[in-house]
Coordinates of C-alpha atoms in Angstrom, one line a residue:
X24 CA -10.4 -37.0 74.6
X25 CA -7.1 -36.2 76.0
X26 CA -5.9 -32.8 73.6
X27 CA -2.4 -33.4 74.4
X28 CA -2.2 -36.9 74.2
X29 CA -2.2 -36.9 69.9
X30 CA 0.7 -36.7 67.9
X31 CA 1.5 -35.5 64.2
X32 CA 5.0 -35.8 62.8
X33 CA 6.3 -35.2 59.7
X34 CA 10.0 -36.5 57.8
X35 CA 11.5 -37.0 54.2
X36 CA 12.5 -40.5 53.9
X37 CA 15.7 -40.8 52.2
X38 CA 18.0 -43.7 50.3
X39 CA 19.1 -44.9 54.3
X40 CA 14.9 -46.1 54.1
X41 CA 15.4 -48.3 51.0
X42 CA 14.4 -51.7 50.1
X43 CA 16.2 -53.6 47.7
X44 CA 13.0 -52.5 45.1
X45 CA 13.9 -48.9 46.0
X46 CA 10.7 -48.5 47.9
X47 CA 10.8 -46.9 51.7
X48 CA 11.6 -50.8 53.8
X49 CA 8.6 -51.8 55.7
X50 CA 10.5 -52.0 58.7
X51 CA 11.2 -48.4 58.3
X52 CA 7.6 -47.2 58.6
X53 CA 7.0 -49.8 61.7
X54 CA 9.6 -48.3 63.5
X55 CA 8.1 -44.9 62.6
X56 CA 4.8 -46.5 63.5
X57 CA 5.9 -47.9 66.9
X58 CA 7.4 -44.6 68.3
X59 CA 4.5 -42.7 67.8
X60 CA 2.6 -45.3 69.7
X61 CA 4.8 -45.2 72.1
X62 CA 4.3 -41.1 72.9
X63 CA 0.8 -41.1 72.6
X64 CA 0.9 -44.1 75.3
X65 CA 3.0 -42.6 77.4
X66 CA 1.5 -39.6 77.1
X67 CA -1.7 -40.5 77.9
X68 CA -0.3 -42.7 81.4
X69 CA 1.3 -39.3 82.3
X70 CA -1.7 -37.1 81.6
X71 CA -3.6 -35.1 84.4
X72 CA -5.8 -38.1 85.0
X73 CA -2.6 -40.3 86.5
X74 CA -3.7 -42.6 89.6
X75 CA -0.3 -42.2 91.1
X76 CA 0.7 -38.3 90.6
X77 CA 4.1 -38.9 91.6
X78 CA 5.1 -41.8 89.9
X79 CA 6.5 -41.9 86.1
X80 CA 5.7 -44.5 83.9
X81 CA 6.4 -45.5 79.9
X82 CA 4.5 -47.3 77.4
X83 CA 5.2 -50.4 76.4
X84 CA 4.0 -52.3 73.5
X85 CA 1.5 -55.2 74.1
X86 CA 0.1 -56.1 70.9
X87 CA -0.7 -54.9 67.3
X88 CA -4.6 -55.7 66.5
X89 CA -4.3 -54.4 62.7
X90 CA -0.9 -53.4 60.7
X91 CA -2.2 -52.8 57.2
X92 CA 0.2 -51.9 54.2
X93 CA -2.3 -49.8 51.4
X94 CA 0.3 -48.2 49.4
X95 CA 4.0 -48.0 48.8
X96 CA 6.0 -44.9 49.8
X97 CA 9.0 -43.8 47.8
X98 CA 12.4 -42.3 48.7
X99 CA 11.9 -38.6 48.9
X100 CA 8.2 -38.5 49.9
X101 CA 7.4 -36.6 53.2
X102 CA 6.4 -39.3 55.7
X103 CA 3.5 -38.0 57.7
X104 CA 2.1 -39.5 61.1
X105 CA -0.8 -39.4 62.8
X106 CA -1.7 -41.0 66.3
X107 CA -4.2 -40.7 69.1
X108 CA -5.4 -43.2 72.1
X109 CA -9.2 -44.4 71.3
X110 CA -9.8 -47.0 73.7
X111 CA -8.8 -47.8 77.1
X112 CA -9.6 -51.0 79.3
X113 CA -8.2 -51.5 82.5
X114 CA -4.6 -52.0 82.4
X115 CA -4.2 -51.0 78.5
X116 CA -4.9 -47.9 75.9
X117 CA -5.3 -48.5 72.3
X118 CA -3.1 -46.1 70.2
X119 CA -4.2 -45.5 66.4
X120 CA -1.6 -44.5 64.2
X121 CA -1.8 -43.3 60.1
X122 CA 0.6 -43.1 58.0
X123 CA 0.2 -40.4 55.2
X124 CA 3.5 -39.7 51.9
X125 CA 3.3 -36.5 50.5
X126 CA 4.5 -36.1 47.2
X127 CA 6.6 -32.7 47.4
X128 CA 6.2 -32.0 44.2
X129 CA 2.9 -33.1 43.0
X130 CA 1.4 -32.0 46.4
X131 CA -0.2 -35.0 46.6
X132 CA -1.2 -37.1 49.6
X133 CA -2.0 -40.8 50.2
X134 CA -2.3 -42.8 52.9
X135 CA 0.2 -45.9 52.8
X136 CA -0.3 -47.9 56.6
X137 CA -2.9 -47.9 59.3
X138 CA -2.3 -49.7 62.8
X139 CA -4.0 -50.2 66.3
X140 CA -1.6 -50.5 68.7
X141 CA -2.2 -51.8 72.6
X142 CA 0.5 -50.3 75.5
X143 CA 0.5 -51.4 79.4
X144 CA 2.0 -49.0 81.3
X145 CA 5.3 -49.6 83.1
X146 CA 6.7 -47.9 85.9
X147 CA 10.3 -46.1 84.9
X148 CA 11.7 -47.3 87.7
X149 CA 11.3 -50.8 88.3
X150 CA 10.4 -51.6 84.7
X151 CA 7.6 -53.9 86.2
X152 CA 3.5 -53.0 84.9
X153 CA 1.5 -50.8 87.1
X154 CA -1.3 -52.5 89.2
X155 CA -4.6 -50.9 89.1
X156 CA -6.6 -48.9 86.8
X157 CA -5.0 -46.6 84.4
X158 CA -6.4 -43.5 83.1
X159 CA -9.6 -43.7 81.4
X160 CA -10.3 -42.1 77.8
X161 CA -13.1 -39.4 77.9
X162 CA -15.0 -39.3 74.7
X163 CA -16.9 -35.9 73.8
X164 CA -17.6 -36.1 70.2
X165 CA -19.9 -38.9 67.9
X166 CA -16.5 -40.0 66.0
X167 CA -14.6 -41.0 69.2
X168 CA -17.7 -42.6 71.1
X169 CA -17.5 -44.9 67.8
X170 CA -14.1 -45.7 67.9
X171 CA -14.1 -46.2 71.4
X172 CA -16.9 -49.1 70.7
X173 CA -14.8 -50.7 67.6
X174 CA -12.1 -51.1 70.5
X175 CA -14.1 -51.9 72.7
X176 CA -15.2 -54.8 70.5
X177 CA -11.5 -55.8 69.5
X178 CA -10.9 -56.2 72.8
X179 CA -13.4 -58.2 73.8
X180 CA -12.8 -60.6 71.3
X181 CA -9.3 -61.2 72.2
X182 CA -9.9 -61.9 75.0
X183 CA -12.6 -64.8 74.0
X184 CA -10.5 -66.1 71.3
X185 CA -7.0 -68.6 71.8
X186 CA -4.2 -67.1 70.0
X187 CA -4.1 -67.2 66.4
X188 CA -0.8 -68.5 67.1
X189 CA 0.5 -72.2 68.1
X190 CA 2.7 -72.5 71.1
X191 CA 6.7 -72.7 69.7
X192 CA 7.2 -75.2 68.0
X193 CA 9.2 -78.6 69.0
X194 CA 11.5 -79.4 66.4
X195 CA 9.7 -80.7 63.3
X196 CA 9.3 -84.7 62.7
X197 CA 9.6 -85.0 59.3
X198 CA 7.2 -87.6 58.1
X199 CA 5.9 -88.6 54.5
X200 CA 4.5 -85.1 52.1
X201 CA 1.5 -84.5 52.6
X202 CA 2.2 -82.7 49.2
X203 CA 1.1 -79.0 48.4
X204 CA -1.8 -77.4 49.1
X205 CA -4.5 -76.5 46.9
X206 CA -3.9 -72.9 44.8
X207 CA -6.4 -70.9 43.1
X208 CA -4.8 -71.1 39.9
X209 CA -3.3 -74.4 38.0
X210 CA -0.4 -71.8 36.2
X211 CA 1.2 -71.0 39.5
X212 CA 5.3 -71.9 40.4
X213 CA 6.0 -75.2 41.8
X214 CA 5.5 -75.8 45.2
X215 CA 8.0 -75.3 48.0
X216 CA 8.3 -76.5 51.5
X217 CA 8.8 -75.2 54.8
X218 CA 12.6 -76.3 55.4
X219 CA 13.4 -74.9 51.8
X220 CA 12.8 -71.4 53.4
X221 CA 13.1 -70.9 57.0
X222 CA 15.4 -67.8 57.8
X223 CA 17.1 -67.0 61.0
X224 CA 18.7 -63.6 62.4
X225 CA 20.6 -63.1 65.3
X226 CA 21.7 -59.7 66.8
X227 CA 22.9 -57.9 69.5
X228 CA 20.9 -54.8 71.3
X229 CA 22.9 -51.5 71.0
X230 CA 22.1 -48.5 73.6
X231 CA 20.8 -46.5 70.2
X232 CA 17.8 -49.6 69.9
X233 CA 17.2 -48.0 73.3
X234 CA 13.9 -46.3 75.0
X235 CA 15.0 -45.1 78.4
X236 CA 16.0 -47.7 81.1
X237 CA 17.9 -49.4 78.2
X238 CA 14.7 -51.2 77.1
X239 CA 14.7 -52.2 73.0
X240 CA 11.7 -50.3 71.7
X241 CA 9.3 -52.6 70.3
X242 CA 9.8 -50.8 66.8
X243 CA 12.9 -52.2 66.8
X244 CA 12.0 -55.3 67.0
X245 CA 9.1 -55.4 64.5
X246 CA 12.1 -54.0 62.0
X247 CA 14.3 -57.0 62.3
X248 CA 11.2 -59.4 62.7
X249 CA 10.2 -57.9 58.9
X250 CA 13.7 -58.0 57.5
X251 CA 13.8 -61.7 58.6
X252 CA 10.0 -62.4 57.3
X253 CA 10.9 -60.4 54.4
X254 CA 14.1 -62.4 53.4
X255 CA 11.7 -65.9 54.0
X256 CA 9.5 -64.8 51.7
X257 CA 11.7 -63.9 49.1
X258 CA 13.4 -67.5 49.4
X259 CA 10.2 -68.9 48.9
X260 CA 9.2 -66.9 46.2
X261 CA 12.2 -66.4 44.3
X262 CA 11.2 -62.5 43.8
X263 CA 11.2 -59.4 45.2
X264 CA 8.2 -59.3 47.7
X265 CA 6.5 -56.5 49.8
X266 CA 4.7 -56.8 53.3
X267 CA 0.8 -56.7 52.8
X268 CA -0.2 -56.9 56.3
X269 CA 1.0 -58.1 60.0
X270 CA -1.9 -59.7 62.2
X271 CA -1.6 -61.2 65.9
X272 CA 1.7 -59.6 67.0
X273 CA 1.8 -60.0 70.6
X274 CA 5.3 -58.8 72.9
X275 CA 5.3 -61.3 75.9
X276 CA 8.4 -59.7 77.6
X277 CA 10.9 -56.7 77.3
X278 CA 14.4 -56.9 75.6
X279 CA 17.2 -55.3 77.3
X280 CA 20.3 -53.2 75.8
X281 CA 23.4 -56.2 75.6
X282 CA 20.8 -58.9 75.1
X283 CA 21.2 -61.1 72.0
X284 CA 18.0 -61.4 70.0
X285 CA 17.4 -64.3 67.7
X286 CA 14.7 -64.5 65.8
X287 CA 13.3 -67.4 63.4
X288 CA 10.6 -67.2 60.3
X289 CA 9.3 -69.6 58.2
X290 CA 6.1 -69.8 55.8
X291 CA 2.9 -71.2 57.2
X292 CA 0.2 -70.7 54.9
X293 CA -0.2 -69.8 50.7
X294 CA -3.1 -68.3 48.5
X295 CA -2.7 -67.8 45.2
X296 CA -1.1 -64.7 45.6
X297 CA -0.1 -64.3 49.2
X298 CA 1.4 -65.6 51.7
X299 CA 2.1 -65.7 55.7
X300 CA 5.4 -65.7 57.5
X301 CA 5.2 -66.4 61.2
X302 CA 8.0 -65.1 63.0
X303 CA 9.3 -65.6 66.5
X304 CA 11.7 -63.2 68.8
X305 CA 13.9 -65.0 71.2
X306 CA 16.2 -62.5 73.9
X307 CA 19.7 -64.4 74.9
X308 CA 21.1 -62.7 78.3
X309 CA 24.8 -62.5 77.9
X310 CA 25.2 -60.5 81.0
X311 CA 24.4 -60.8 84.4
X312 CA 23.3 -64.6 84.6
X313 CA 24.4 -66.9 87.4
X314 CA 25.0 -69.8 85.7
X315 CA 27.6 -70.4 83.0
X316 CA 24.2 -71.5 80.5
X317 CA 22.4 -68.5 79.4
X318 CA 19.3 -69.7 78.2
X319 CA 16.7 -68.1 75.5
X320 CA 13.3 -66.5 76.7
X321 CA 10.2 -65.9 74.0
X322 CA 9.8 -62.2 73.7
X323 CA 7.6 -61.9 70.5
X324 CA 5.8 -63.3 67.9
X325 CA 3.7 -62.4 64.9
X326 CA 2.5 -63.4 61.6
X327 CA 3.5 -61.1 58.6
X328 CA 1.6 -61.4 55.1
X329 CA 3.6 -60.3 52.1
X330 CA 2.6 -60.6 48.1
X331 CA 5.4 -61.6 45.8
X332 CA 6.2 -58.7 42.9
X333 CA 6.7 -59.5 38.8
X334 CA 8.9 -57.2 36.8
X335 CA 6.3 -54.4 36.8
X336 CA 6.1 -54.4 40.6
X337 CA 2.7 -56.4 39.9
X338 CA 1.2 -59.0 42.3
X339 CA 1.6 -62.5 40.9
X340 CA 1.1 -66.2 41.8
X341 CA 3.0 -67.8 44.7
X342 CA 4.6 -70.9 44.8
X343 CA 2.2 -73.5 46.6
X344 CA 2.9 -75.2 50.3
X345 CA 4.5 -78.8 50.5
X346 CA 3.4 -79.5 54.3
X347 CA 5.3 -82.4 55.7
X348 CA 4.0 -82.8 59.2
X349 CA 1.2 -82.6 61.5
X350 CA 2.2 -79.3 62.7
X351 CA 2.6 -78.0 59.5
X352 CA -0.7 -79.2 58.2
X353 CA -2.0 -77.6 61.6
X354 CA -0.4 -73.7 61.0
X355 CA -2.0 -74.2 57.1
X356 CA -5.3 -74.5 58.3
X357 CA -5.4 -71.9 60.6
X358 CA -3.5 -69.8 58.6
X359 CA -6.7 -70.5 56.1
X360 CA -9.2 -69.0 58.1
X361 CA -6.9 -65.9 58.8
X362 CA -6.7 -65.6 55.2
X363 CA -10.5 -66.1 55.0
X364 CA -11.3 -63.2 57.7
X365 CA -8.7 -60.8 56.1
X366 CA -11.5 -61.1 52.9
X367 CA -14.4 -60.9 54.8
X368 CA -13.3 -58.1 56.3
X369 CA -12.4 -56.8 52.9
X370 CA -15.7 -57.2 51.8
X371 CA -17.4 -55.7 54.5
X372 CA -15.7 -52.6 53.6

């Protein structure tokens, strides 16, 4: 493996990092997440193993396989992170990132996230992918040769399967309830539907959302894509909520300093005590355009899980889904098998 490639950083979070619980926001951490990516990536597309010596190029965030939430961090902890590339395919490296909180002090460590990240690389100048092969990862010890396989194996299968994701929806048909969907307990909160809770944000790129060439980074982006998933989920649940997990975030294009993000959420599947928020990233062009119309172009998409909190900052039972059209029925079911792999998974462990 590349030596140089890894990175370790280290900061206190303070107050500025809070949720409205008074734990460190999830946003926070995937920002802290995503830049770490970012270095390894372009670290790694830089390295001595470049195919075009003279050429400089960036990493830029594809897709998150795994975002996984284990623990909460608090206000004060150290926020330690850990990242390394351990799989590269053609045109992409995989970028593993941990995220440790140190208790200063107790001393005591824990690990709160884990995330595989996937970067293409992009040339500085022209902002446009690099064609050929990129750097390939050398593995010289037992431990990497494995996870080179598991992302080997991740990548195989996405390629095989269609996204986990519908196309954007048209706008909705309303037709008669098809009423709420089954939960696993008969004491949980009345059920809610889909219009009850949608959320939108819109907001303007500012140079300091900026990588170079006035690119958003993609941490950015997963921030305001978890405030807006966050604030769904707390309509829907009518408590405070934290984010479990984020699965098939994919970035289709790049967002640009000056353009106009807007970005939608709404609830598409419920478990007992869980639930999943897809969300959707939009980039308006205010600048720059020929015609008097700007028009909206998909830049990002992704389903966030979160579990609603009691008093005691407890999991407890979620209100169930009132689907009211095809579509909706649709999103449930596939957001049923998601829900069904994340425990398989689970057990397998």
């Amino acid at each position: 493996m590349l030596e140089n490639c890894g990175l370790s950083t280290a900061s206190v979070v303070l107050p500025d990092d809070a949720n409205p619980a008074g734990n460190v926001h999830g946003g926070t951490i995937l920002k802290m997440i995503e830049q770490a990516g970012h270095v390894v990536a372009t670290r790694f597309f830089n390295g001595p193993q470049r195919c075009e010596p003279h050429r400089h190029v960036f990493g830029s965030l594809a897709q998150i396989y795994q975002m996984d939430f284990q623990a909460p961090m608090f206000i004060g902890n150290l926020a330690k992170v850990f990242a390394k590339p351990t799989f590269t395919s053609d045109r992409t490296v995989e970028v593993s990132v941990e995220v440790w909180a140190e208790n200063l002090c107790t001393l005591d460590e824990r690990k709160t996230n884990s995330a595989i990240l996937s970067y293409v690389a992009m040339d500085m100048e022209t902002c446009q992918a690099i064609k050929g092969t990129i750097p390939q990862l050398k593995c010289n010890t037992e431990e990497e040769k494995q996870l080179f396989q598991e992302g080997l194996g991740r990548y195989t299968q996405r390629k095989s399967d269609s996204s986990a994701i519908s196309p954007c929806s048209s706008p909705m048909t309303p037709k008669a309830s098809l009423g709420p969907r089954p939960v696993a307990h008969p004491n949980a909160p009345h059920g809610k539907t889909v219009q009850q809770s949608i959320v939108s944000l819109v907001q303007v790129m500012l140079p300091g959302d900026c990588w170079a060439r006035n690119i958003v980074a993609g941490g950015v982006i997963m921030k305001l894509m978890d405030n807006a998933a966050g604030v769904c989920a707390a309509k829907f649940c009518g408590s405070n909520v934290v984010t479990a997990c984020i699965d098939s975030l994919s970035f289709s294009a790049m967002v640009h300093c000056g353009d106009v993000v807007h970005i939608s959420a709404k609830p598409v599947f419920t478990s007992a005590k869980s639930m999943d928020i897809e969300v959707r990233v939009q980039a308006e062009r205010l600048f720059g355009v020929a015609s008097m119309e700007t028009q909206r172009m998909p830049t990002t998409s992704g389903i966030f899980t979160f579990v609603s909190l009691d008093a005691d900052h407890k999991p407890q039972l979620i209100p169930p889904l009132i689907v009211e059209s095809e579509e909706e029925e649709s999103l449930f079911e596939i957001g049923q098998k998601r829900y069904e792999a994340r425990k398989n998974a689970r057990t397998k462990k």
